[in-house]
Short mmCIF file of C-alpha atoms and ligand atoms in Angstrom, two decimals:
data_model
loop_
_atom_site.label_atom_id
_atom_site.label_comp_id
_atom_site.label_asym_id
_atom_site.label_seq_id
_atom_site.Cartn_x
_atom_site.Cartn_y
_atom_site.Cartn_z
CA MET A 22 85.21 110.57 87.27
CA ASP A 23 84.84 106.79 86.97
CA PRO A 24 88.37 105.04 86.29
CA GLY A 25 86.57 102.22 84.90
CA SER A 26 84.51 104.88 82.34
CA LEU A 27 87.97 105.61 80.83
CA SER A 28 87.88 102.75 78.85
CA PRO A 29 87.49 98.59 79.72
CA ARG A 30 91.49 97.61 81.84
CA GLU A 31 92.82 94.41 80.46
CA PHE A 32 94.17 93.61 84.30
CA ASP A 33 92.71 94.36 87.41
CA VAL A 34 95.66 94.71 89.23
CA VAL A 35 99.31 95.66 88.14
CA VAL A 36 102.28 94.20 90.86
CA TRP A 37 105.08 96.90 90.02
CA GLY A 38 108.58 96.13 91.16
CA ALA A 39 107.65 92.33 90.78
CA THR A 40 111.36 91.16 90.53
CA GLY A 41 112.69 92.98 93.85
CA PHE A 42 112.24 91.12 97.38
CA THR A 43 108.88 92.33 98.51
CA GLY A 44 107.05 92.92 94.77
CA ARG A 45 107.78 88.55 94.10
CA LEU A 46 106.36 87.98 97.85
CA VAL A 47 102.78 90.18 96.48
CA ALA A 48 103.37 88.21 93.66
CA SER A 49 103.47 84.63 95.24
CA HIS A 50 100.36 86.16 97.59
CA LEU A 51 97.84 86.93 94.76
CA LEU A 52 99.12 83.57 93.11
CA GLU A 53 98.39 81.66 96.21
CA ARG A 54 95.29 83.20 97.16
CA TYR A 55 93.53 84.24 93.98
CA GLY A 56 95.42 81.91 90.88
CA ALA A 57 96.47 83.59 87.65
CA ALA A 58 93.82 82.51 85.75
CA GLY A 59 90.72 83.17 88.62
CA ASP A 60 88.42 86.28 88.43
CA LEU A 61 91.19 88.55 89.72
CA ARG A 62 92.93 89.78 86.26
CA TRP A 63 96.76 90.08 87.12
CA ALA A 64 99.86 90.88 85.60
CA VAL A 65 103.72 91.55 86.89
CA GLY A 66 105.59 94.41 85.98
CA GLY A 67 108.79 95.73 86.24
CA ARG A 68 111.99 97.23 84.59
CA SER A 69 113.29 94.00 83.08
CA ALA A 70 111.82 91.46 80.82
CA ARG A 71 114.12 88.95 81.23
CA ARG A 72 114.43 89.05 85.31
CA LEU A 73 110.39 88.92 85.17
CA GLU A 74 110.32 85.82 83.27
CA ALA A 75 112.27 84.03 86.01
CA VAL A 76 110.45 85.70 88.81
CA ARG A 77 106.80 83.59 86.78
CA GLU A 78 109.23 80.59 86.22
CA GLU A 79 109.89 80.68 90.18
CA LEU A 80 106.57 81.51 90.87
CA GLY A 81 105.89 77.72 89.12
CA PRO A 82 103.56 75.98 86.46
CA GLY A 83 100.32 77.85 87.92
CA ALA A 84 101.80 81.59 86.85
CA ASN A 85 102.36 80.38 83.79
CA GLY A 86 99.57 82.67 82.71
CA LEU A 87 100.77 86.00 84.05
CA SER A 88 101.20 88.65 81.78
CA ILE A 89 104.39 90.85 81.95
CA LEU A 90 104.44 94.83 81.51
CA VAL A 91 108.07 96.43 81.14
CA GLY A 92 108.37 99.76 81.42
CA ASP A 93 111.34 102.18 83.20
CA GLY A 94 109.98 104.12 86.32
CA GLY A 95 111.71 106.84 84.82
CA ASP A 96 110.29 106.73 81.24
CA ALA A 97 107.00 108.96 81.67
CA ALA A 98 105.77 107.39 78.26
CA ALA A 99 106.07 103.55 79.56
CA MET A 100 104.69 104.66 82.77
CA ASP A 101 101.89 106.09 81.40
CA ALA A 102 101.19 102.88 79.59
CA VAL A 103 101.23 100.93 82.49
CA ALA A 104 98.56 103.33 83.94
CA ARG A 105 96.38 102.95 80.90
CA ARG A 106 96.11 98.86 80.97
CA THR A 107 95.21 98.10 84.41
CA LYS A 108 92.60 99.84 87.02
CA VAL A 109 94.97 99.22 90.01
CA VAL A 110 98.73 99.38 90.27
CA CYS A 111 100.33 98.19 93.35
CA SER A 112 103.95 98.85 94.03
CA THR A 113 107.10 97.92 95.88
CA ALA A 114 109.29 99.06 93.01
CA GLY A 115 111.21 101.91 95.84
CA PRO A 116 113.26 104.00 96.95
CA PHE A 117 109.81 105.12 95.42
CA ALA A 118 111.48 108.75 95.66
CA ARG A 119 113.87 107.40 92.99
CA TYR A 120 111.74 105.25 90.76
CA GLY A 121 107.92 106.15 91.75
CA THR A 122 107.60 109.64 90.45
CA GLU A 123 106.33 109.37 87.25
CA LEU A 124 104.11 105.84 88.05
CA VAL A 125 101.95 108.16 90.61
CA ALA A 126 101.89 110.87 88.39
CA ALA A 127 100.53 108.89 85.28
CA CYS A 128 97.93 106.95 87.52
CA ALA A 129 96.47 110.18 89.15
CA ARG A 130 96.18 111.37 85.36
CA ARG A 131 94.96 107.83 83.85
CA GLY A 132 92.08 107.63 86.73
CA THR A 133 94.38 104.09 87.61
CA HIS A 134 93.59 103.46 91.17
CA TYR A 135 97.27 102.79 93.03
CA CYS A 136 98.53 101.82 96.56
CA ASP A 137 102.31 101.45 97.37
CA ILE A 138 104.53 100.47 100.22
CA THR A 139 106.61 103.91 100.65
CA ALA A 140 107.27 105.19 104.12
CA GLU A 141 109.16 108.06 102.60
CA GLY A 142 107.66 110.97 104.12
CA GLN A 143 108.86 113.55 102.18
CA TRP A 144 107.84 112.01 98.74
CA ILE A 145 104.57 111.88 99.78
CA ARG A 146 103.87 115.45 100.59
CA ARG A 147 105.93 116.10 97.00
CA MET A 148 103.06 113.62 95.21
CA VAL A 149 100.05 114.85 97.40
CA ASP A 150 100.71 118.26 96.22
CA GLU A 151 101.40 118.02 93.13
CA HIS A 152 98.77 115.12 91.76
CA GLU A 153 96.16 115.46 94.12
CA ALA A 154 94.30 118.17 91.61
CA ALA A 155 94.48 115.50 88.83
CA ALA A 156 93.90 112.27 91.16
CA ARG A 157 90.41 114.27 91.57
CA ALA A 158 89.77 114.92 88.34
CA SER A 159 90.53 111.55 86.92
CA GLY A 160 88.53 109.77 89.68
CA ALA A 161 92.20 107.78 90.71
CA ARG A 162 92.30 106.57 94.46
CA LEU A 163 96.13 106.83 95.68
CA VAL A 164 96.94 105.09 98.94
CA PRO A 165 100.65 105.09 100.20
CA CYS A 166 101.48 103.28 103.40
CA CYS A 167 99.56 100.13 102.71
CA GLY A 168 102.65 97.96 104.46
CA PHE A 169 103.63 97.31 108.07
CA ASP A 170 104.34 101.01 107.60
CA SER A 171 101.42 102.01 108.46
CA ILE A 172 98.74 99.87 108.46
CA PRO A 173 98.62 98.54 112.03
CA SER A 174 98.88 101.84 113.36
CA ASP A 175 96.29 103.14 111.13
CA LEU A 176 93.64 100.62 111.02
CA GLY A 177 94.54 99.74 114.94
CA CYS A 178 93.85 103.47 115.59
CA PHE A 179 90.56 103.04 113.26
CA PHE A 180 89.53 99.78 115.02
CA ILE A 181 90.05 101.08 118.70
CA ASN A 182 87.84 104.33 117.91
CA GLU A 183 85.13 102.24 116.43
CA ALA A 184 85.11 100.66 119.13
CA MET A 185 85.28 102.95 121.86
CA ARG A 186 82.69 105.01 119.71
CA SER A 187 80.31 101.82 120.03
CA ARG A 188 80.94 101.65 123.75
CA THR A 189 80.33 105.38 125.21
CA GLY A 190 79.04 107.01 121.62
CA ARG A 191 82.34 109.56 121.47
CA PRO A 192 86.16 108.03 120.32
CA CYS A 193 89.02 108.26 122.25
CA ALA A 194 90.52 111.50 123.05
CA GLU A 195 94.27 110.23 123.03
CA VAL A 196 95.27 106.89 121.40
CA LYS A 197 99.07 106.01 122.65
CA LEU A 198 100.34 102.56 120.26
CA LEU A 199 103.22 100.41 122.29
CA VAL A 200 105.27 97.76 120.20
CA ARG A 201 105.42 94.93 122.99
CA ARG A 202 106.92 92.94 120.84
CA LEU A 203 108.55 92.66 116.51
CA ARG A 204 110.46 90.00 115.44
CA GLY A 205 111.87 90.72 111.68
CA ALA A 206 114.66 91.49 109.72
CA ILE A 207 115.31 94.31 106.95
CA SER A 208 115.96 94.23 103.50
CA GLY A 209 118.35 96.01 100.64
CA GLY A 210 115.51 97.94 99.49
CA THR A 211 114.29 99.15 103.04
CA ALA A 212 118.34 100.10 103.80
CA ALA A 213 118.29 102.28 100.36
CA SER A 214 115.13 104.04 101.09
CA LEU A 215 115.93 104.77 104.72
CA LEU A 216 119.67 106.18 103.19
CA LYS A 217 117.89 107.64 100.46
CA LEU A 218 115.26 109.39 102.96
CA ILE A 219 118.45 111.04 104.79
CA GLU A 220 120.40 111.82 101.67
CA ASP A 221 116.93 114.20 100.81
CA VAL A 222 116.67 116.01 103.91
CA ARG A 223 120.51 116.42 104.61
CA ASP A 224 121.03 119.40 102.31
CA ASP A 225 117.10 120.48 102.51
CA ARG A 226 116.03 122.86 105.52
CA ASP A 227 112.40 122.63 103.98
CA ALA A 228 112.33 119.03 103.74
CA ARG A 229 114.30 118.65 107.24
CA ARG A 230 111.40 121.25 108.84
CA MET A 231 108.20 119.52 106.99
CA LEU A 232 109.63 115.93 108.55
CA ALA A 233 109.54 117.13 112.00
CA ASP A 234 106.00 118.80 111.52
CA PRO A 235 103.88 116.43 113.54
CA TYR A 236 100.86 116.92 110.95
CA SER A 237 103.07 117.24 107.61
CA LEU A 238 100.80 115.02 106.02
CA ASN A 239 97.33 116.60 106.80
CA PRO A 240 95.57 118.59 103.99
CA ASP A 241 96.56 122.47 103.23
CA GLY A 242 95.24 124.84 105.75
CA GLU A 243 94.79 121.80 108.61
CA ARG A 244 98.51 121.27 110.00
CA SER A 245 97.53 121.77 113.10
CA GLY A 246 96.70 120.13 116.52
CA PRO A 247 97.66 119.25 119.84
CA ASP A 248 100.64 116.87 119.35
CA GLY A 249 103.66 117.79 119.53
CA PRO A 250 107.43 116.85 118.28
CA ASP A 251 108.11 112.75 118.13
CA ARG A 252 109.60 111.54 121.36
CA ARG A 253 113.26 110.88 121.86
CA GLY A 254 114.99 109.21 124.61
CA THR A 255 113.88 106.49 127.11
CA ALA A 256 110.27 107.10 129.10
CA TRP A 257 108.91 105.34 132.13
CA ASP A 258 105.48 104.46 130.82
CA GLU A 259 102.75 103.67 134.34
CA ASP A 260 100.08 102.91 131.70
CA VAL A 261 101.90 99.32 131.22
CA ASP A 262 104.40 99.16 133.84
CA SER A 263 107.37 99.16 131.13
CA TRP A 264 110.58 101.43 130.35
CA THR A 265 110.05 102.68 126.59
CA ALA A 266 112.29 103.72 123.36
CA PRO A 267 110.91 105.97 120.18
CA PHE A 268 109.69 103.53 117.99
CA VAL A 269 111.75 103.55 114.57
CA MET A 270 108.29 103.66 112.51
CA ALA A 271 106.58 106.28 114.59
CA ALA A 272 108.11 109.41 112.28
CA ILE A 273 105.56 108.16 109.41
CA ASN A 274 103.09 106.30 111.18
CA THR A 275 101.94 109.42 113.15
CA ARG A 276 102.05 111.38 110.31
CA VAL A 277 99.82 108.72 108.69
CA VAL A 278 97.17 108.15 111.98
CA ARG A 279 97.06 112.05 111.65
CA ARG A 280 96.21 112.68 108.13
CA SER A 281 93.75 110.02 108.39
CA ASN A 282 91.51 111.86 111.20
CA ALA A 283 91.67 115.20 109.21
CA LEU A 284 90.42 113.16 105.60
CA MET A 285 87.75 111.07 108.00
CA ASN A 286 86.81 114.81 108.79
CA TYR A 287 87.85 114.55 112.54
CA ALA A 288 86.07 111.35 113.46
CA TYR A 289 88.44 111.11 115.97
CA GLY A 290 87.87 114.48 116.97
CA ARG A 291 89.95 117.97 116.72
CA ASP A 292 91.31 117.82 120.06
CA PHE A 293 92.72 113.89 119.36
CA ARG A 294 96.36 113.27 120.26
CA TYR A 295 98.58 109.84 119.04
CA ASP A 296 101.81 108.50 120.13
CA GLU A 297 103.65 105.43 119.44
CA ALA A 298 107.12 103.94 121.07
CA GLN A 299 108.38 100.67 121.97
CA MET A 300 108.04 99.03 124.75
CA THR A 301 111.69 97.47 126.71
CA GLY A 302 110.45 96.06 129.93
CA ARG A 303 110.99 96.81 133.49
CA GLY A 304 113.57 97.46 135.93
CA LEU A 305 117.54 97.94 134.99
CA ARG A 306 117.07 95.71 132.01
CA GLY A 307 114.23 97.56 130.29
CA ARG A 308 115.61 100.62 130.96
CA ALA A 309 119.05 99.76 130.11
CA VAL A 310 117.65 98.24 126.85
CA ALA A 311 115.62 101.11 126.04
CA ALA A 312 118.83 103.41 125.99
CA GLY A 313 120.42 101.19 123.66
CA MET A 314 117.85 101.25 121.37
CA SER A 315 117.39 105.07 121.39
CA GLY A 316 121.21 104.93 121.28
CA THR A 317 121.39 102.68 118.23
CA LEU A 318 118.99 104.96 116.45
CA GLY A 319 120.75 108.04 116.52
CA ALA A 320 123.99 106.26 115.80
CA ILE A 321 121.91 104.84 112.03
CA VAL A 322 121.14 108.26 111.79
CA GLY A 323 124.16 110.06 112.47
CA MET A 324 125.96 107.53 110.46
CA ALA A 325 123.91 107.77 107.20
CA TRP A 326 123.69 111.62 107.59
CA PHE A 327 127.89 111.92 106.31
CA ARG A 328 129.59 110.79 103.49
CA PRO A 329 131.96 107.95 104.33
CA THR A 330 130.30 106.46 106.84
CA ARG A 331 126.96 106.40 104.67
CA TRP A 332 129.99 104.52 102.76
CA LEU A 333 130.47 102.19 105.58
CA LEU A 334 127.12 101.52 106.71
CA ARG A 335 126.04 100.89 102.89
CA THR A 336 128.89 98.40 102.00
CA PHE A 337 129.13 96.87 105.30
CA VAL A 338 126.48 96.98 107.47
CA LEU A 339 123.18 97.22 105.64
CA PRO A 340 121.81 94.66 102.83
CA SER A 341 121.68 95.12 99.10
CA PRO A 342 118.89 95.82 97.07
CA GLY A 343 117.19 92.56 96.39
CA GLN A 344 118.24 90.73 99.54
CA GLY A 345 116.52 89.84 102.16
CA PRO A 346 115.22 87.45 105.45
CA ASP A 347 114.91 83.95 104.06
CA ALA A 348 111.77 81.81 104.24
CA ARG A 349 112.70 80.40 107.71
CA ARG A 350 113.61 83.55 109.37
CA ARG A 351 110.23 85.31 107.60
CA ALA A 352 108.32 81.99 109.13
CA ARG A 353 109.97 83.17 112.71
CA GLY A 354 109.07 86.17 112.95
CA ALA A 355 105.81 88.27 114.49
CA PHE A 356 104.73 91.30 115.90
CA ASP A 357 102.52 92.46 118.92
CA MET A 358 101.08 96.40 119.18
CA LEU A 359 99.22 97.32 122.04
CA LEU A 360 96.67 100.03 121.97
CA VAL A 361 95.58 102.18 124.60
CA GLY A 362 92.69 104.59 124.17
CA ARG A 363 90.91 106.71 126.44
CA ASN A 364 88.38 109.68 126.36
CA ASP A 365 86.70 111.35 129.24
CA THR A 366 84.64 107.91 130.45
CA ALA A 367 86.59 104.87 129.36
CA GLU A 368 89.76 103.67 128.84
CA LEU A 369 90.07 100.94 126.15
CA ARG A 370 93.13 98.71 124.93
CA ALA A 371 93.05 96.71 121.58
CA CYS A 372 95.86 94.76 119.80
CA VAL A 373 96.88 94.20 116.42
CA GLN A 374 99.16 91.13 115.78
CA GLY A 375 100.56 88.93 113.18
CA ASP A 376 102.14 85.92 112.97
CA ARG A 377 105.31 86.21 110.43
CA ASP A 378 107.96 88.48 109.23
CA PRO A 379 105.88 91.89 109.12
CA GLY A 380 107.90 93.87 107.12
CA TYR A 381 107.81 91.64 104.24
CA GLU A 382 106.07 88.24 105.04
CA LEU A 383 102.59 90.24 105.82
CA THR A 384 103.85 93.55 103.98
CA SER A 385 103.20 91.74 101.03
CA ARG A 386 99.69 90.79 102.61
CA MET A 387 98.91 93.71 103.29
CA LEU A 388 99.47 95.74 99.87
CA GLY A 389 98.10 92.73 98.11
CA GLU A 390 94.99 92.59 99.83
CA SER A 391 94.93 96.57 99.61
CA ALA A 392 95.26 96.07 96.00
CA VAL A 393 92.56 93.65 95.39
CA CYS A 394 90.45 96.40 97.59
CA LEU A 395 90.91 99.19 95.42
CA ALA A 396 90.02 96.53 92.37
CA ARG A 397 87.19 95.52 94.08
CA ASP A 398 85.78 99.21 94.99
CA GLU A 399 85.84 98.31 98.56
CA THR A 400 86.02 101.11 99.95
CA THR A 401 84.49 103.38 102.28
CA PRO A 402 81.44 105.34 101.26
CA ASN A 403 82.39 108.23 99.20
CA VAL A 404 85.88 108.16 98.82
CA GLY A 405 86.78 109.93 95.37
CA GLY A 406 89.61 110.52 93.76
CA GLY A 407 92.77 111.84 95.65
CA PHE A 408 95.42 110.55 98.28
CA TRP A 409 93.57 108.65 100.97
CA THR A 410 95.13 106.68 103.60
CA PRO A 411 94.97 102.77 104.57
CA ALA A 412 91.94 103.62 107.15
CA SER A 413 90.37 106.89 105.29
CA CYS A 414 90.02 104.71 101.90
CA PHE A 415 89.29 101.31 103.61
CA GLY A 416 88.68 101.20 106.88
CA ASP A 417 86.59 97.84 108.22
CA ARG A 418 86.72 96.23 104.94
CA LEU A 419 90.87 96.07 104.86
CA ILE A 420 90.48 94.90 108.59
CA GLU A 421 88.20 92.22 107.53
CA ARG A 422 90.51 91.26 104.26
CA LEU A 423 93.32 91.23 106.84
CA GLU A 424 91.80 88.93 109.35
CA ARG A 425 91.25 86.34 106.66
CA ASN A 426 93.56 86.68 103.83
CA ALA A 427 96.88 87.86 106.03
CA ARG A 428 97.80 86.41 109.07
CA MET A 429 96.64 89.69 111.45
CA THR A 430 94.00 90.02 114.63
CA PHE A 431 92.84 93.04 115.60
CA THR A 432 91.33 92.58 118.89
CA ILE A 433 89.69 94.38 122.06
CA GLU A 434 92.08 93.59 125.03
CA SER A 435 90.13 94.99 127.99
CA ASP A 436 87.34 97.68 128.77
CA GLY A 437 87.50 100.21 131.50
N1 NAP B 521 105.78 100.14 104.57
C1 NAP B 521 106.88 98.79 104.35
O1 NAP B 521 106.56 98.20 105.68
C2 NAP B 521 107.57 98.57 103.64
C3 NAP B 521 108.16 97.08 104.09
C4 NAP B 521 109.07 96.54 102.66
C5 NAP B 521 109.57 97.22 101.80
N2 NAP B 521 108.98 98.43 101.33
C6 NAP B 521 110.02 99.25 100.82
O2 NAP B 521 109.53 98.78 99.69
C7 NAP B 521 110.67 99.38 98.87
C8 NAP B 521 110.61 97.73 97.76
O3 NAP B 521 111.48 96.90 98.80
P1 NAP B 521 112.37 95.81 98.07
O4 NAP B 521 113.46 95.22 99.45
O5 NAP B 521 111.72 94.96 98.28
O6 NAP B 521 113.51 96.26 97.35
P2 NAP B 521 113.97 95.91 96.22
O7 NAP B 521 114.34 93.98 96.37
O8 NAP B 521 115.77 96.56 96.33
O9 NAP B 521 113.66 95.97 95.19
C9 NAP B 521 113.28 97.31 94.23
C10 NAP B 521 112.48 97.18 93.14
O10 NAP B 521 112.54 98.22 92.04
C11 NAP B 521 112.84 97.39 90.79
N3 NAP B 521 113.19 99.06 90.42
C12 NAP B 521 114.97 99.88 90.64
N4 NAP B 521 115.19 100.58 89.94
C13 NAP B 521 114.17 100.63 88.96
C14 NAP B 521 113.70 101.71 88.04
N5 NAP B 521 114.68 102.22 87.93
N6 NAP B 521 112.79 101.20 87.18
C15 NAP B 521 111.32 100.30 87.52
N7 NAP B 521 111.33 99.79 88.81
C16 NAP B 521 113.02 100.15 89.29
C17 NAP B 521 113.60 96.48 90.86
O11 NAP B 521 113.81 96.31 89.51
P3 NAP B 521 115.11 94.98 89.39
O12 NAP B 521 115.19 93.88 89.83
O13 NAP B 521 114.98 95.14 88.03
O14 NAP B 521 116.18 95.76 90.06
C18 NAP B 521 113.03 95.71 92.43
O15 NAP B 521 111.94 94.84 91.46
C19 NAP B 521 111.55 100.17 99.58
O16 NAP B 521 111.39 101.61 99.19
C20 NAP B 521 111.29 99.38 100.76
O17 NAP B 521 111.61 100.58 101.81
C21 NAP B 521 108.53 99.02 102.97
#
């Protein structure tokens, strides 16, 4: 069913969670790029009318005409009412496992397209299992992970595979993503989501097993392939002459890339291999930095595991919900990811870069542009209702938008 055929929708896009740190940035991007009274009809939503009015005021006089939608994420009827009024919901209200479930259910039921910036793999798996059938029936396209997790990885992998296919007639047999540079900070909402994920899996053996599965997000019956467990510890990488450490976001990004491959009928091949790591440089220094990064990651997970140390982390180390890096810090942020792809005849190097803080300044643009793609039906052919990934739903259409509107570039660095 075409969602548009259900009934005319009042809005093209509702930014849900617009009072949060990232939500405010999404609203600001849409206002700057599309205006409040232009041909994109959009509104802001969240649980507090008072806070939403404050956001509208903060956005400036240009935002005066924006409508406000109010409801609690735990209230099924309220989420149903939100989903019925708009063609697309774009959500930043996280932790998503805490506040996002009723909204996804309502969108799936009502044929409302949906995108978000979750990286909570355990919750995505549950949402797919519970709502895929309803979304297929209603025509709702649901696309989680439209932020820094996992757009650069997922679209980067799509991009290098397309380039390899146009040069050699075949996709890459393997792609490795190496983070060359990452300058950014984390918000309270991200910290809360990380702690929620660890809490969820700590007492649930099935959830732990699911998260450890490299193909955990693949469709039923498709959860196997040549990739093994995530990297642990340090390693020397000969391709780039550098020590490497595990990349903190690989746990979600690699699953999203593998799901994309399965949803695109194995466009990268059934034996396709994918991996991510963080480069730390050469020599003793590079090795020490890699060891330090691995150790810090392990220590944070270890502290989050136990109640007293989790309290210490939450109270003294991590920012609180609503907080995040200020505008100056966001302007100094950047990321640079190298993708090395090869098949048996060629090697190709591509890079995905962005010149602002990736987690918030660029994430808000990635999410906003994903929502506009959904609102304007700028998807790859034959994308019907169901749960998708950024690459399988948007492909080139979103790459073009991100290059035009989100300060990001996708380039081929070298052919071999
Ligand atoms: N994938 C990525 O790259 C990426 C990047 C950035 C953030 N994120 C994720 O995005 C999420 C938000 O991060 P953030 O730093 O923006 O968080 P935040 O500032 O704490 O914002 C959370 C939002 O959720 C809303 N909310 C809380 N409880 C609610 C409820 N019961 N019903 C409806 N809305 C509710 C909050 O409303 P109030 O203002 O009324 O409290 C606020 O609008 C987190 O899950 C984070 O991990 C992902």
